[in-house]
Short mmCIF file of C-alpha atoms and ligand atoms in Angstrom, two decimals:
data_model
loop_
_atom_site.label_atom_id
_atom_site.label_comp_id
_atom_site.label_asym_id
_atom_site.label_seq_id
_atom_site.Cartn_x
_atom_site.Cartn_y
_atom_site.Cartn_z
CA UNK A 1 -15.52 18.98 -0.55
CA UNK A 2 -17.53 16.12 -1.39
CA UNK A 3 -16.56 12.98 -4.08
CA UNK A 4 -19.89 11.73 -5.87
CA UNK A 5 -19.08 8.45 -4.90
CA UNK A 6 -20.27 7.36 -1.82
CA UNK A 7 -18.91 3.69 -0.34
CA UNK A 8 -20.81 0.99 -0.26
CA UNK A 9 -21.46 -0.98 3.34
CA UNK A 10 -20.54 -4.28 3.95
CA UNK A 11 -23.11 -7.03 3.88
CA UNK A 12 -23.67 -8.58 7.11
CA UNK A 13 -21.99 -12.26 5.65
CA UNK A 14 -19.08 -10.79 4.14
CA UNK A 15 -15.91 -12.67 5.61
CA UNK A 16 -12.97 -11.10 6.90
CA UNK A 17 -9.25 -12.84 6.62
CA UNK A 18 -7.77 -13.15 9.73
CA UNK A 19 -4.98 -14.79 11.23
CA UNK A 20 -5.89 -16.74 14.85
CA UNK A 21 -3.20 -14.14 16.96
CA UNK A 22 -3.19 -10.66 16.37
CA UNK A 23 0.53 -9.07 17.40
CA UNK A 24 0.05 -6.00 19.43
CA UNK A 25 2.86 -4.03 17.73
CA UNK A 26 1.56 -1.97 14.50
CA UNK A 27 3.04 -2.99 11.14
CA UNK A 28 5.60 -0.61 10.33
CA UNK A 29 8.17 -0.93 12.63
CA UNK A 30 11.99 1.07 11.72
CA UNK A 31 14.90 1.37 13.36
CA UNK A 32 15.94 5.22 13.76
CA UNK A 33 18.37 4.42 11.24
CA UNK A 34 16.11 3.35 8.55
CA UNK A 35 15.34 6.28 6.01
CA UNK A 36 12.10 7.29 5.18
CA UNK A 37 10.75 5.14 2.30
CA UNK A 38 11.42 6.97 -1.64
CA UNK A 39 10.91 3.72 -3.66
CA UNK A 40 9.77 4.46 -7.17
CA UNK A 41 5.98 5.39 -5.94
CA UNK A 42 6.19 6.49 -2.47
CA UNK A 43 5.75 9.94 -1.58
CA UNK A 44 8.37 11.87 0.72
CA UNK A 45 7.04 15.37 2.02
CA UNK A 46 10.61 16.96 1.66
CA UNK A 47 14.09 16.14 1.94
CA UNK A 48 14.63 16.77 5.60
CA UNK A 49 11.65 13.82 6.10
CA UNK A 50 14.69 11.24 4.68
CA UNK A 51 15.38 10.32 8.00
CA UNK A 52 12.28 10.93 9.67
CA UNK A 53 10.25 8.15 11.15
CA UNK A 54 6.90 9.40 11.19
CA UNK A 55 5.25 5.70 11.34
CA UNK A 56 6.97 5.01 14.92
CA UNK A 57 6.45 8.69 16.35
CA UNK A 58 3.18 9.94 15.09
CA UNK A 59 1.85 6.18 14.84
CA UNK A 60 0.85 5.94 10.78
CA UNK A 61 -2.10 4.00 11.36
CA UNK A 62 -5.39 5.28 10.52
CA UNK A 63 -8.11 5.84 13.27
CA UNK A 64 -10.59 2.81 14.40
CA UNK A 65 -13.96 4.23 15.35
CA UNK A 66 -16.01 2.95 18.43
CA UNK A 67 -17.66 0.75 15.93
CA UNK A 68 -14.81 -1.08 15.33
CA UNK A 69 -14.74 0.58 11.78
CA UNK A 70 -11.60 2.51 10.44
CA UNK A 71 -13.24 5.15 8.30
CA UNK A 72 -10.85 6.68 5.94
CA UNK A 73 -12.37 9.95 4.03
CA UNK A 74 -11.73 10.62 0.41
CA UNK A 75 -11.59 13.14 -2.47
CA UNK A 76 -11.63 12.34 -6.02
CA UNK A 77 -10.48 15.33 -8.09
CA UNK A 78 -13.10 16.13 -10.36
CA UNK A 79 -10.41 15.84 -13.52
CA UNK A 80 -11.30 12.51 -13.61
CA UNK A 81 -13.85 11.11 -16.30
CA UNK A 82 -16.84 8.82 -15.02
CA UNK A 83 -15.17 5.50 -16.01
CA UNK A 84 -12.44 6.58 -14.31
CA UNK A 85 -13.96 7.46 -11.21
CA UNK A 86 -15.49 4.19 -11.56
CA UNK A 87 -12.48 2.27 -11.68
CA UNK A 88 -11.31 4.43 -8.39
CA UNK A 89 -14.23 3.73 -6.68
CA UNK A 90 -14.13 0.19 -7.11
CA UNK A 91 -10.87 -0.01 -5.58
CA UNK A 92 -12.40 2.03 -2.94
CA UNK A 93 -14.93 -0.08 -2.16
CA UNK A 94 -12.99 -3.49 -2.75
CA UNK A 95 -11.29 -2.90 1.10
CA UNK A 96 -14.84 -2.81 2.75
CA UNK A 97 -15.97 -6.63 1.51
CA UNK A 98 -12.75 -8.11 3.27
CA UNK A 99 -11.89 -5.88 6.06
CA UNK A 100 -12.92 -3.28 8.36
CA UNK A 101 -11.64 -0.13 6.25
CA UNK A 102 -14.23 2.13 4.93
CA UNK A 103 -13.23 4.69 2.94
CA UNK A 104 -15.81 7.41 2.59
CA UNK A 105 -16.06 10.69 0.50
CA UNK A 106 -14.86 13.30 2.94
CA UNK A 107 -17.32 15.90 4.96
CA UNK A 108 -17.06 18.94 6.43
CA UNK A 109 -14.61 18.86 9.95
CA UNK A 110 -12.37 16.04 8.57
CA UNK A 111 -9.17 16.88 9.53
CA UNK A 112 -7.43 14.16 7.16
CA UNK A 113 -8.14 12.53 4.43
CA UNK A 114 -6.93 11.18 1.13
CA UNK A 115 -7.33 13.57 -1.97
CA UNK A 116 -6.92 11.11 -5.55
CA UNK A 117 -5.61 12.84 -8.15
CA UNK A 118 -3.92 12.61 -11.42
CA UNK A 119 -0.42 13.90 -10.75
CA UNK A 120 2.57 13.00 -12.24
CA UNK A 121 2.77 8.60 -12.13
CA UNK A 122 0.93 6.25 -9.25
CA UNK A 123 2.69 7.57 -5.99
CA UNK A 124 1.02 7.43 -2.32
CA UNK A 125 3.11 8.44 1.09
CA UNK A 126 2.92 4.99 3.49
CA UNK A 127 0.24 5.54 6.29
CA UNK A 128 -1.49 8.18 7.52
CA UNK A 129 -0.39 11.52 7.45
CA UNK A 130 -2.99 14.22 8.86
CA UNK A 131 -4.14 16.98 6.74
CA UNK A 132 -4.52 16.63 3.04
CA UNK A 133 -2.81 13.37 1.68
CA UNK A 134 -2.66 13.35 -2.15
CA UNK A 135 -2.73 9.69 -3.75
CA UNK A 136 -1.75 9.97 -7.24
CA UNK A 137 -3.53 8.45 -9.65
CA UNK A 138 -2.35 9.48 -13.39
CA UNK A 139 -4.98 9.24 -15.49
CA UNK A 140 -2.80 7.72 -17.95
CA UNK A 141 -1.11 4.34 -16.20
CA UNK A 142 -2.35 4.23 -12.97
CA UNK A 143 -5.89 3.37 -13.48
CA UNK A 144 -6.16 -0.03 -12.70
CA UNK A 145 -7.51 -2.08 -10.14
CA UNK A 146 -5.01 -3.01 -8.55
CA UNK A 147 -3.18 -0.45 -9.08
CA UNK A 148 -5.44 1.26 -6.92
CA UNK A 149 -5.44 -1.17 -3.72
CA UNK A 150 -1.31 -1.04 -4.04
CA UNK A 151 -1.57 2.77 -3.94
CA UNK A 152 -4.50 2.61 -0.67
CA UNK A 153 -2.27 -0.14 0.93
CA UNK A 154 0.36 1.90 0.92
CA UNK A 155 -1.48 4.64 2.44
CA UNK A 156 -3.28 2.38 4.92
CA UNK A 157 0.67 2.15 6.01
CA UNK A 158 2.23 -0.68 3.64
CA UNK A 159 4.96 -1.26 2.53
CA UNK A 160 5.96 -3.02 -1.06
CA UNK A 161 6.83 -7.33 -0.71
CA UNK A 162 10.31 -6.89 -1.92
CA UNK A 163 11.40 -4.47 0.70
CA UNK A 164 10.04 -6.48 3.54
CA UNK A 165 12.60 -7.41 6.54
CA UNK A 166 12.72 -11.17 5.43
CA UNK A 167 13.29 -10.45 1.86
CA UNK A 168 16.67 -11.49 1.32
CA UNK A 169 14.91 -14.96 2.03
CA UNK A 170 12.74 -15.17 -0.56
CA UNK A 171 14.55 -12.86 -3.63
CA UNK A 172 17.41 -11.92 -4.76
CA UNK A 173 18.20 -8.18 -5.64
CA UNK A 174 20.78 -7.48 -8.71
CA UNK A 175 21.41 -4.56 -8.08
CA UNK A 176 23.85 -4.33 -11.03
CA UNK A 177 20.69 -4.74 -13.19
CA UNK A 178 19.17 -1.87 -11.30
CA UNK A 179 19.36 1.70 -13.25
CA UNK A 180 21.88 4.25 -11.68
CA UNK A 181 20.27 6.09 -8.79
CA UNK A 182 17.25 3.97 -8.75
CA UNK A 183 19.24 1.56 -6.07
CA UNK A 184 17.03 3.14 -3.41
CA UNK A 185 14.16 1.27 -4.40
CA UNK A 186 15.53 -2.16 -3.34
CA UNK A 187 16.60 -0.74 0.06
CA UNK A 188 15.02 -3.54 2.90
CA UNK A 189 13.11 -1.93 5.47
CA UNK A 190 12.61 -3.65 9.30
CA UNK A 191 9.04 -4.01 9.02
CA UNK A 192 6.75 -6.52 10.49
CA UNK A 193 4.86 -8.63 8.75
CA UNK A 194 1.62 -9.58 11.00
CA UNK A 195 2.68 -13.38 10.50
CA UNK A 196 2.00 -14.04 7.28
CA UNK A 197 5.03 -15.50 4.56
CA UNK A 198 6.48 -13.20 2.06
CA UNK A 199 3.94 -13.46 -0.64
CA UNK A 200 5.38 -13.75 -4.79
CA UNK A 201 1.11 -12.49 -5.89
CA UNK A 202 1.18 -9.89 -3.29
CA UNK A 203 -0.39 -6.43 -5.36
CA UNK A 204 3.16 -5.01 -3.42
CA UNK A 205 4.83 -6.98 -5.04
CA UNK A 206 6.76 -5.78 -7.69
CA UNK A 207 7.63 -6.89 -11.45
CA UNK A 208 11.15 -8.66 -11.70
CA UNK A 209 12.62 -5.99 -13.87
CA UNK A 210 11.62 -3.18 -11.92
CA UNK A 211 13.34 -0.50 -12.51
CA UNK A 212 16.04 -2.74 -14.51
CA UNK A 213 18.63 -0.76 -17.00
CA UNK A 214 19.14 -3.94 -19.11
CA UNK A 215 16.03 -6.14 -19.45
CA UNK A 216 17.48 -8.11 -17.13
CA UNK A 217 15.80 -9.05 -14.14
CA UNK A 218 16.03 -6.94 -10.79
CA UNK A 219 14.76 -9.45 -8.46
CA UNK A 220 15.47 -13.22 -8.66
CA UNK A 221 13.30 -15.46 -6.09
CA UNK A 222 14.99 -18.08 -3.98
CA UNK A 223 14.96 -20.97 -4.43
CA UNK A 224 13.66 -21.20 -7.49
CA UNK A 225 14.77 -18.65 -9.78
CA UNK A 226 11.89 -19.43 -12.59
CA UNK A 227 9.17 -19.11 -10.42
CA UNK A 228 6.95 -16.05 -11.06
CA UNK A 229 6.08 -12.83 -9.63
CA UNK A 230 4.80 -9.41 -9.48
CA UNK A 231 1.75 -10.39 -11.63
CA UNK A 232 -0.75 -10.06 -9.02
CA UNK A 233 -4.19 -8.10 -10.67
CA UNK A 234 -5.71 -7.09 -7.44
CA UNK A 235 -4.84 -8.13 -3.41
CA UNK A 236 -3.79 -11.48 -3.06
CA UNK A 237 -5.34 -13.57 0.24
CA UNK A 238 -2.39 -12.63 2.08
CA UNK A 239 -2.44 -8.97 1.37
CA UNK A 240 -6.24 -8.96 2.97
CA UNK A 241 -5.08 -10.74 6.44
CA UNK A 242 -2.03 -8.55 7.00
CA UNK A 243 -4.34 -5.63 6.37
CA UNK A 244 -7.15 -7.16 8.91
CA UNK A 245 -4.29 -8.33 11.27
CA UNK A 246 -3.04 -4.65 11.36
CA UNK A 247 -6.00 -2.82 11.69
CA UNK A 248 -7.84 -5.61 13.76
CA UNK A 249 -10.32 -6.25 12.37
CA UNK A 250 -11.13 -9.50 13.91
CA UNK A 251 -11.25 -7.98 17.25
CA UNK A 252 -14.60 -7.42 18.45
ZN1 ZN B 1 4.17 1.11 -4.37
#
């Protein structure tokens, strides 16, 4: 199956974000006691994967190729319209102008690749998975740009801001603003964070009445409780190096 998009290739000047070290150690890091990531639009496989830690065991990271490129195939279901595609594509696309991703419409003898389609809400699983990965896309909700990088990053293996490992620093969770049974989505997870500070305009970032039951807020940042959030339109500066830090892109 082929997508009638194909990606466009970096120019030669385009600039990658990088930090000046690169850790070894892949970004998504848990402890065997961590579950398995359900937050409001991340995919679980079934139940017994709660407690699973694919990330650590099967290594979530997409592939690099001898060129130093990490080509990710794709499939965009064909219930799409063209301005929708459009919109997807873009997103696509976006990740090759600052880093070394490429996503590319699929060809015959991929063994894995991601399959966009309008399923029930914006949902992606974190990293890579083998096989068919569905991204969901709803037509109705999900189509924006960045919208689309938050879905990709978390298939690229990212996590969302508020549930990184140094969190606590930065927001507050109230979780007796949170809606009953939605609690898992505030749950921290050990990840690592390639360096870079917890980031308020990270596109992982969510709104501060996520999943709220009240109106009030879910999230309050520290120190400064009026300082805003979650707004971010498309990948913030920080968003692009821990992406290029993972995937090292900077190494030649
Ligand atoms: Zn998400």
């Amino acid at each position: 199956m082929k997508a009638g998009n194909s990606v466009a290739q970096a120019s030669p000047s385009r600039r990658l974000l990088c930090r000046e070290t690169h850790p070894s150690s892949p970004l998504l890091v848990r402890s065997d006691n961590d579950p398995i990531l359900t937050e409001g639009d991340i995919a679980i496989g079934s139940e017994d994967e709660r407690n699973a830690n694919p990330c650590t065991s099967q290594d979530c990271k997409w592939l690099k190729n001898a060129d130093g490129k990490v080509y990710v195939p794709y499939y965009i279901a064909n219930h799409y319209s063209d301005r929708e595609k459009a919109i997807i594509t873009r997103g696509l696309e976006s990740f090759s102008s600052f880093s070394c991703i490429f996503f590319r419409p699929t060809q015959s003898g991929d063994h894995e690749w991601l399959s966009i389609e309008s399923n029930n809400g914006c949902s992606s699983f974190v990293g890579r998975r083998g096989g068919k990965q569905v991204v969901s896309l709803a037509r109705s909700g999900c189509l924006y740009h960045g919208t689309v990088q938050h879905e990709l990053l978390h298939a690229l293996g990212f996590n969302h801001e508020h549930s990184r490992s140094d969190r606590d620093n930065h927001i507050r969770v109230m979780l007796q603003n949170v809606q009953s049974g939605k609690e898992h989505n505030f749950r921290k997870v050990a990840t690592l964070n390639q360096g870079t500070p917890y980031d308020y305009n990270s596109v992982m970032q969510y709104r501060k009445n996520a999943f709220s039951k009240n109106n009030q807020p879910t999230m309050v940042p520290i120190p400064d409780p009026n300082v805003s959030f979650g707004n971010a339109k498309e990948m913030s500066h920080n968003d692009k190096v821990r992406l290029n830090t993972l995937y090292k892109c900077c190494e030649c």
